[in-house]
Coordinates of C-alpha atoms and ligand atoms in Angstrom, one line a residue:
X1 CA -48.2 42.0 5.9
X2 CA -46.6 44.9 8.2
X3 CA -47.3 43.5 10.9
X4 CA -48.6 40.1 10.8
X5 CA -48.3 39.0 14.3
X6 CA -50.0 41.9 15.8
X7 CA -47.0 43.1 17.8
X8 CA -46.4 46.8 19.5
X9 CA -43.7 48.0 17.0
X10 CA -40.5 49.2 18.7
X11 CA -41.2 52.8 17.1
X12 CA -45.2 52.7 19.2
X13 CA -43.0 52.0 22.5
X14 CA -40.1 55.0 21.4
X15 CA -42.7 57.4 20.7
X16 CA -44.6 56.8 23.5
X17 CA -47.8 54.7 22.0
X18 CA -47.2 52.1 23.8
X19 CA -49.5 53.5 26.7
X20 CA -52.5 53.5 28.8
X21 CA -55.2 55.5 27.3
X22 CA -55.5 57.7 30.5
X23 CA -52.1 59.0 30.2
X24 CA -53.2 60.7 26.8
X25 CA -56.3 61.8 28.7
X26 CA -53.9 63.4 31.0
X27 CA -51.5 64.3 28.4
X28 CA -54.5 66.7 26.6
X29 CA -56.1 67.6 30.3
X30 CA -52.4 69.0 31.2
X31 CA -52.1 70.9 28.1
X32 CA -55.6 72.4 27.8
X33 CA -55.2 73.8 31.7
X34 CA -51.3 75.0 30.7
X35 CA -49.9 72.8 33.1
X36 CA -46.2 70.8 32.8
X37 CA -45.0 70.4 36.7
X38 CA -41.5 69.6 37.3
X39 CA -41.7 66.5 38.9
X40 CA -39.9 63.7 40.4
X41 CA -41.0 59.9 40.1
X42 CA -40.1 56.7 42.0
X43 CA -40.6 53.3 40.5
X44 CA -40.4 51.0 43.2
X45 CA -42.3 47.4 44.2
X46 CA -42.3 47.8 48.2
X47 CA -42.2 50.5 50.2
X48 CA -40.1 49.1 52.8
X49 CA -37.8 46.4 52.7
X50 CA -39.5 43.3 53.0
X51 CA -36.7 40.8 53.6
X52 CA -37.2 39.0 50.7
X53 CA -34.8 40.3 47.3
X54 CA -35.7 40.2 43.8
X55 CA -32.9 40.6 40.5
X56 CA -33.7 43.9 38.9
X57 CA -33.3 44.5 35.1
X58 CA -34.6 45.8 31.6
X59 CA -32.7 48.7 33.1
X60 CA -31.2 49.0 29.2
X61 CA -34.3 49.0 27.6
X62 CA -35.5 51.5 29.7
X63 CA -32.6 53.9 28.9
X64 CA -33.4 53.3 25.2
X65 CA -36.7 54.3 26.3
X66 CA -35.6 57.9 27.6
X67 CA -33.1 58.7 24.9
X68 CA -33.8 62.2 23.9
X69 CA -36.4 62.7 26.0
X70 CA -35.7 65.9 28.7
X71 CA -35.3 64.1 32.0
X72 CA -33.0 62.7 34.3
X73 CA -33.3 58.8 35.3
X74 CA -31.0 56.8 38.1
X75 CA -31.3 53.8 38.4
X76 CA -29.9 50.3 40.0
X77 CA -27.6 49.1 38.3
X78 CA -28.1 45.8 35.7
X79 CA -28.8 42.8 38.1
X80 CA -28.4 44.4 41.1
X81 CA -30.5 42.8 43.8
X82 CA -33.4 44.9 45.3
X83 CA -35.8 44.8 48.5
X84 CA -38.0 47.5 49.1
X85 CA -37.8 51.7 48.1
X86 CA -37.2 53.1 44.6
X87 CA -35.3 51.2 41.8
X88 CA -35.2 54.0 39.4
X89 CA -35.8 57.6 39.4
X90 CA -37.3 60.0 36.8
X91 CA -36.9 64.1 37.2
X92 CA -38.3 66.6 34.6
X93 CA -41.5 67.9 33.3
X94 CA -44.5 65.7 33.3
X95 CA -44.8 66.0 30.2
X96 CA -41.8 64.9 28.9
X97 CA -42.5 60.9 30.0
X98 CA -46.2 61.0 31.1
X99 CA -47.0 58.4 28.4
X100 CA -44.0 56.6 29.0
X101 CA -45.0 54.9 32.6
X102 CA -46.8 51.7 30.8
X103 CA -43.9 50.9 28.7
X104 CA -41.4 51.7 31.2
X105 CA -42.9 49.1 34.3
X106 CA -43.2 46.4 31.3
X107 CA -39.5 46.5 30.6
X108 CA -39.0 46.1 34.5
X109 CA -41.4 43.8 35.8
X110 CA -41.7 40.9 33.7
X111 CA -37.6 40.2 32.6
X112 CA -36.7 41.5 36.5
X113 CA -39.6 38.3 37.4
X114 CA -37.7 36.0 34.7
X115 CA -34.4 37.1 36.3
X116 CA -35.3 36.0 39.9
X117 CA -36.8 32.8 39.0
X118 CA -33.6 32.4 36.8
X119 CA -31.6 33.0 39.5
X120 CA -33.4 30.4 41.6
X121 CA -32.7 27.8 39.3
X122 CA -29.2 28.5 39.0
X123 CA -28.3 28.5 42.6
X124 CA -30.1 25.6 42.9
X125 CA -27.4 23.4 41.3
X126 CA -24.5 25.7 41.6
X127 CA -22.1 23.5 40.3
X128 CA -24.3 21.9 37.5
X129 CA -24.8 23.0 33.7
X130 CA -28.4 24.9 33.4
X131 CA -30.0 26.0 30.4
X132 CA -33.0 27.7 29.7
X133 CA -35.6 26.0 28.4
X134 CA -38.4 27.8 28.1
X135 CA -39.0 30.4 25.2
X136 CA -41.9 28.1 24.2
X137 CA -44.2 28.8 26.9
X138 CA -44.0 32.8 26.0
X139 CA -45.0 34.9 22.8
X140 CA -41.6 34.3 20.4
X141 CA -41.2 38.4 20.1
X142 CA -39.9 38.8 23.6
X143 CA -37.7 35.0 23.9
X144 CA -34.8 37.3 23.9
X145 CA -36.2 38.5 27.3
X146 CA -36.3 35.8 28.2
X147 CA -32.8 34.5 27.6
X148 CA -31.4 37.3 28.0
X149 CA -33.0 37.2 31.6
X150 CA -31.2 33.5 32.3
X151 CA -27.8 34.6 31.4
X152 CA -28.3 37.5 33.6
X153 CA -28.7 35.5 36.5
X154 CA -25.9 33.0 35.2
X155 CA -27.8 30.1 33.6
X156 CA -25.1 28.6 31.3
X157 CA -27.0 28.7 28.1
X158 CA -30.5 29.0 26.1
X159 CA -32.4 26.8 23.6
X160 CA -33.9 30.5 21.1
X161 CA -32.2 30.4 17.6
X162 CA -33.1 33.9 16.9
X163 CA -32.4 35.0 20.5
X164 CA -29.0 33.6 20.2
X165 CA -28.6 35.7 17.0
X166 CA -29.9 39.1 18.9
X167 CA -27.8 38.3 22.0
X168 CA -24.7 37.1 20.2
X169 CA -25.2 33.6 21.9
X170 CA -25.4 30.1 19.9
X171 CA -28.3 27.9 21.0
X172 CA -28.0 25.1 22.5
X173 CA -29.6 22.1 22.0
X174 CA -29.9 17.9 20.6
X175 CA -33.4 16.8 19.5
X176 CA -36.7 16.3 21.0
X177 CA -38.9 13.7 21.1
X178 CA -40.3 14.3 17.6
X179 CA -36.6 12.9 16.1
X180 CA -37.3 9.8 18.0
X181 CA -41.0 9.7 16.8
X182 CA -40.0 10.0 13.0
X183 CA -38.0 6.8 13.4
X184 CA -40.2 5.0 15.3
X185 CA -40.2 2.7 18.4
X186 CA -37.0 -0.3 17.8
X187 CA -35.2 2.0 15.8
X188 CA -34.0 4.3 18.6
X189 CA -30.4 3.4 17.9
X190 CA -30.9 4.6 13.6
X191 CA -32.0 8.0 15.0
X192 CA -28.9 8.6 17.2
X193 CA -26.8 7.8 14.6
X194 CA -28.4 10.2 12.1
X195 CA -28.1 12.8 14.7
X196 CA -24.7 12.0 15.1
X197 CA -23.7 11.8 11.3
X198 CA -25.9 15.1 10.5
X199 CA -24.9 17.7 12.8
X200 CA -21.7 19.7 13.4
X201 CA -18.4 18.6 15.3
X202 CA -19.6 21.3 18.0
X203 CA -22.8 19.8 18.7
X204 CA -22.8 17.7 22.1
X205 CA -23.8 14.2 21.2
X206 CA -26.8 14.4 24.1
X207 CA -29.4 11.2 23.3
X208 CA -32.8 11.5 24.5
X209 CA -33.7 8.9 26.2
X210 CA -36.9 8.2 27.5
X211 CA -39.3 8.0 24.9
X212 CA -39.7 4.5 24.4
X213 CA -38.5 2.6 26.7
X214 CA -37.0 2.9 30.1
X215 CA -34.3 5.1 30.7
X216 CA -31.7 2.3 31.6
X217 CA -32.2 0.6 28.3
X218 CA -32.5 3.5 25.9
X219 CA -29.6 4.7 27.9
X220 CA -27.2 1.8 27.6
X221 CA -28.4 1.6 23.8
X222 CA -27.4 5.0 22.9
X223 CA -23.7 4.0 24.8
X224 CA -23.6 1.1 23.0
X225 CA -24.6 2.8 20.1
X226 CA -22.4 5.9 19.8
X227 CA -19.8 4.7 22.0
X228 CA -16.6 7.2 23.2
X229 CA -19.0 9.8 20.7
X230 CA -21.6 9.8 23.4
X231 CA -21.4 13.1 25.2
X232 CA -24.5 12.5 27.3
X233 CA -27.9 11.1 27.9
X234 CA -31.2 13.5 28.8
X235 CA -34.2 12.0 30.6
X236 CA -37.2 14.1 30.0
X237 CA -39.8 11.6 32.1
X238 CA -43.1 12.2 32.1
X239 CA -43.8 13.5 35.4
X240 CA -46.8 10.5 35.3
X241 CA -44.4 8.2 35.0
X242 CA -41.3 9.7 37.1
X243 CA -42.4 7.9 40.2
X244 CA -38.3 8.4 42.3
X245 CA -37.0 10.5 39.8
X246 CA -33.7 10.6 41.7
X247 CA -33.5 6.9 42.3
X248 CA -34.1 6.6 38.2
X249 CA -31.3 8.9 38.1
X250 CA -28.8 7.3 40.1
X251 CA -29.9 3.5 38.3
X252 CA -29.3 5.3 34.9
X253 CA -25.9 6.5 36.7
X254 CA -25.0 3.0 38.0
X255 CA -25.5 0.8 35.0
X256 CA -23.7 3.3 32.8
X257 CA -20.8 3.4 35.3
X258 CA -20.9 -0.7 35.4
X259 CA -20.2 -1.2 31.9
X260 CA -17.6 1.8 31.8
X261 CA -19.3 4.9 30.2
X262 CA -18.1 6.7 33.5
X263 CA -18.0 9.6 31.1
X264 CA -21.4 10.0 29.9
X265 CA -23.4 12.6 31.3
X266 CA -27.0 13.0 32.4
X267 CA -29.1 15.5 31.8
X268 CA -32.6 16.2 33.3
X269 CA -35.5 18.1 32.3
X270 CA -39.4 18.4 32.2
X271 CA -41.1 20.7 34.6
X272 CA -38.3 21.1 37.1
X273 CA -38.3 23.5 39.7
X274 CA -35.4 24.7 42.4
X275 CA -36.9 22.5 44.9
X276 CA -37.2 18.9 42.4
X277 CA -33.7 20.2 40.8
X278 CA -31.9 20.3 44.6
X279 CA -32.2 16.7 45.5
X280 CA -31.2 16.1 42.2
X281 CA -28.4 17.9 41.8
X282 CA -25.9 15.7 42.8
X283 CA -26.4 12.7 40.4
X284 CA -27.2 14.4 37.8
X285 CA -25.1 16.8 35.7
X286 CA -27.4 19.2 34.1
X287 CA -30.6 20.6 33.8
X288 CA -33.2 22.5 31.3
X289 CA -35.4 24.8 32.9
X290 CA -38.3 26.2 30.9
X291 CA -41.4 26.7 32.9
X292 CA -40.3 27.6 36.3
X293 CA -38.7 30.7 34.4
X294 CA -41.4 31.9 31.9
X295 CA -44.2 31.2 34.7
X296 CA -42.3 33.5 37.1
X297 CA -45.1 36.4 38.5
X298 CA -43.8 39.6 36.8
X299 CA -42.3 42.3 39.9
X300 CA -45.6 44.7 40.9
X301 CA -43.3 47.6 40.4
X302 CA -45.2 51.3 40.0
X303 CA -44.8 54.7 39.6
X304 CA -45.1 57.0 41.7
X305 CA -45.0 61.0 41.8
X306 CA -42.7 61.4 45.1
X307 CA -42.0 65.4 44.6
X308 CA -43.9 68.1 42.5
X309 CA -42.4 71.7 42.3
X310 CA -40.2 71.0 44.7
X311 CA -42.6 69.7 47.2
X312 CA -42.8 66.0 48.7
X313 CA -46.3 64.5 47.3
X314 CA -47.8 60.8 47.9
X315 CA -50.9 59.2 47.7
X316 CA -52.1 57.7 50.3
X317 CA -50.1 54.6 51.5
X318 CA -46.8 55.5 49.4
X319 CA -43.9 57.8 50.7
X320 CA -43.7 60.9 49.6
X321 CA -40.0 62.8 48.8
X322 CA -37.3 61.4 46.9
X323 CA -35.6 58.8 48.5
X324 CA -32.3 56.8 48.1
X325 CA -31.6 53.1 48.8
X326 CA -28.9 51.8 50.8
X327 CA -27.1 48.5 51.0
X328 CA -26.0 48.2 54.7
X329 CA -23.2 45.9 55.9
X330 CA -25.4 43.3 56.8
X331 CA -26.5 43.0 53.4
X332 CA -30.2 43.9 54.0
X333 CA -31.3 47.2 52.5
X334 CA -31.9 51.1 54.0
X335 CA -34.2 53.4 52.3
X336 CA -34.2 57.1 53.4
X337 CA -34.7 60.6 52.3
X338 CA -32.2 61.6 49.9
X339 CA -31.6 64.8 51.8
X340 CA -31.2 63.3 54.8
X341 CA -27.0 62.3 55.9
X342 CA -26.3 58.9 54.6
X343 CA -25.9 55.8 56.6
X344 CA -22.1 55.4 57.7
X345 CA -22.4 51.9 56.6
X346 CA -24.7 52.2 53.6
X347 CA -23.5 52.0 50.1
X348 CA -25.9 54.0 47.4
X349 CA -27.4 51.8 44.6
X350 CA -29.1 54.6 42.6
X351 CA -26.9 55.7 39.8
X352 CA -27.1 58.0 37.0
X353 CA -28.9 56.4 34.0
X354 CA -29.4 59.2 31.6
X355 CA -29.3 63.1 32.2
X356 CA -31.5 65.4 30.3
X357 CA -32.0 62.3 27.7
X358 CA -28.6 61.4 27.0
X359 CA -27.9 57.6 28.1
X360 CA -24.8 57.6 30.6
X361 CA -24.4 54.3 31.3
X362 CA -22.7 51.3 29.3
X363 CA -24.5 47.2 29.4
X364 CA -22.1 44.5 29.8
X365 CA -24.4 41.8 30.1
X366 CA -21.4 39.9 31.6
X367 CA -21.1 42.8 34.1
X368 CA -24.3 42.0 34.9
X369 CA -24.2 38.2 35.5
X370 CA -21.3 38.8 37.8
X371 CA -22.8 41.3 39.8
X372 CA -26.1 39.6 40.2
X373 CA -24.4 36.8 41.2
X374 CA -22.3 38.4 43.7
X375 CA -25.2 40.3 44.7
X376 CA -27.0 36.9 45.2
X377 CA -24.0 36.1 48.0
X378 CA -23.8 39.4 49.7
X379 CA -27.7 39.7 50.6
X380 CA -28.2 35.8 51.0
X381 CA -30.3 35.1 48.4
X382 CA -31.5 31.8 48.4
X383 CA -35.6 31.7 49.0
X384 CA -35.1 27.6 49.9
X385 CA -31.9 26.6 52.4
X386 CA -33.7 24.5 54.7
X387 CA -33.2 21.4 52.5
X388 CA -30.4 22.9 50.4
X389 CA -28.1 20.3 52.5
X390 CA -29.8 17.6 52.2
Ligands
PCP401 C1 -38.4 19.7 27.5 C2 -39.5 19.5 28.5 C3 -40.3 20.8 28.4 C4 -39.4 21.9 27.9 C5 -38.1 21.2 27.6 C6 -39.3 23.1 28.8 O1 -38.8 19.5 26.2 O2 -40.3 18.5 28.2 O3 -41.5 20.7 27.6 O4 -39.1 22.6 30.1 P1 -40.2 22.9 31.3 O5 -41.0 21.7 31.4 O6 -39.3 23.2 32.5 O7 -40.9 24.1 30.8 P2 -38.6 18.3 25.2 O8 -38.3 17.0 26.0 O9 -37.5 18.6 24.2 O10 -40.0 18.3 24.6 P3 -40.7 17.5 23.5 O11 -41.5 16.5 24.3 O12 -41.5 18.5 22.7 O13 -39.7 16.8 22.7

């Protein structure tokens, strides 16, 4: 059992079988005629800026990708945000990444989508803790993508056991509603104490609390139960039964508070979304997002021949030349020839990535986080303020 799951191998994507079929077509057509153009490529999702700014990354994996092959590639940096012209640029022979172009827009488009809904979530609730919930909803060989993609965009933690091993994370995590289940309805109280005499010292003492009953009394039973050990309470309603969830919320809040558990927590989770988690945000203390994250649309990023031989090429309704992207002092972005003067205001985001296949550049994924997140302030991002206030 090689390969039991059916998964690309890492070597298929290295060597470059990870690919349309057409680019071997064109690979063999190339050859036969004698042709390997110098050539210069754009990867970019809008032509023009568009207003609206999207996290770019998988910018590492796409280094790993051109290791040792004979090209140069600039790129944005790791969580820099992007509206409009070319992310990343490719010049060399054809030939030297023709087969590459499938592989290479998969790395971008769907962890760059995971990123920006990531980065949704987590501005959201600014203040709150938010975890990512969600590697269940996506095939469990790319759930480091996935959290990798959250703490990119600042999300305080992950749920993925083995992604936590890959990306030198612990998981986070209390039980699900399967714990409660194996005790059984009345004996709610018997399964938080388990929990509480089985796991480590560092595991929050977080009680679910909404399987059974309602989240008052399961809530005040697991205070009563676990006393100063209770770190928290999550409510994972039912969105069929969730009816005001913020008004549940704040009663949970209340009665805790009345009988002195002022220092219990509350944690929400279930389907959320920036706009349910806003309202939320300030009776509640934390959330788990899952679905809002792996259902993001991936980034329509493509690739594009901008300069063959020297010459500006395009097809029809792309920009021909090789360009460069500008962030201007208003924080919007400028795209222009690169041979043209630059902008006295613009700042360049295209930097060397790897030059004639060795990789140039060095991933902090904590650089990262703090540039996207400064990134996030400088151009505005936030894709919901009219009610951010409310
Ligand atoms: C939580 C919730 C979702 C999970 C997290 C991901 O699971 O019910 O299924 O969140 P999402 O809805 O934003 O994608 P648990 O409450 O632990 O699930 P279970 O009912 O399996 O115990």
């Amino acid at each position: 059992m090689s390969n039991p799951f059916e998964t690309v191998p890492a070597t298929a994507i290295l060597e470059g079988d990870a690919t349309d079929a057409y680019f071997e077509r064109t690979r063999a057509t190339l050859e036969h005629a004698g042709k390997n153009p110098r050539v210069v490529a754009e990867v970019t999702a809008d032509q023009f800026p568009t207003g609206e700014f999207d996290v770019f990354t998988g910018v590492k994996d796409v280094a790993t990708l051109f290791e040792g092959r004979g090209v140069d590639v600039d790129a944005l940096p790791d969580g820099q945000l992007f509206d409009g012209g070319p992310v990343l640029r490719i010049e060399g022979p054809y030939l030297a990444f023709a087969e590459l172009e499938t592989s290479l827009l998969g790395f971008l488009s769907q962890p760059s989508g995971f990123a920006t809904a990531a980065l949704e979530a987590r501005l959201a609730a600014p203040e709150s803790l938010v975890l990512s919930f969600g590697a269940r909803h996506v095939h469990p060989s790319i759930a480091t993508t996935v959290e990798r993609a959250a703490l990119l965009a600042g999300l305080d933690g992950f749920s993925h056991v083995a992604a936590g091993e890959i990306l030198g994370r612990e998981a986070g995590g209390t039980m699900p509603h399967a714990l409660m289940f194996c005790f059984g309805e009345g004996n709610q109280a018997e399964a938080w104490t388990a929990f509480d005499e089985a796991v480590g010292e560092e595991v929050p003492r977080i009680a679910l609390v909404d399987t059974f009953w309602d989240e008052k009394s399961e809530s005040l039973l697991a205070a009563e139960t676990l006393g100063d050990d209770l770190d928290g309470v999550r409510i994972d309603t039912t969105s069929s039964r969730r009816g005001d969830f913020r008004h549940i919320i704040r009663e949970v809040r209340w009665e805790l508070d009345a009988r002195g558990h002022e220092d219990v927590d509350i944690f929400c989770s279930g389907g959320l979304e920036p706009e349910t988690i806003r309202p939320l945000r300030d009776v509640a203390d934390g959330f788990g997002v899952g679905s809002h994250i792996t259902g993001a649309d991936s980034v329509d990023f493509s690739l594009d021949i901008v300069e063959i031989e020297g010459k500006p090429i395009s097809k029809r309704g792309k920009l021909s030349g090789v360009k460069e992207v500008y962030r201007t002092a208003d924080g919007g972005h400028h795209v222009a020839l690169a041979d043209r003067e630059e902008p006295s205001d613009g700042e360049l985001l295209l930097e060397p990535l790897v030059r004639d296949g060795e990789i140039i550049r060095e991933f902090e994924l904590a650089d990262a986080t703090d540039r996207c997140l400064a990134d996030a302030e400088a151009v505005g991002f936030d894709r919901s303020t009219a009610d951010i206030d409310r």
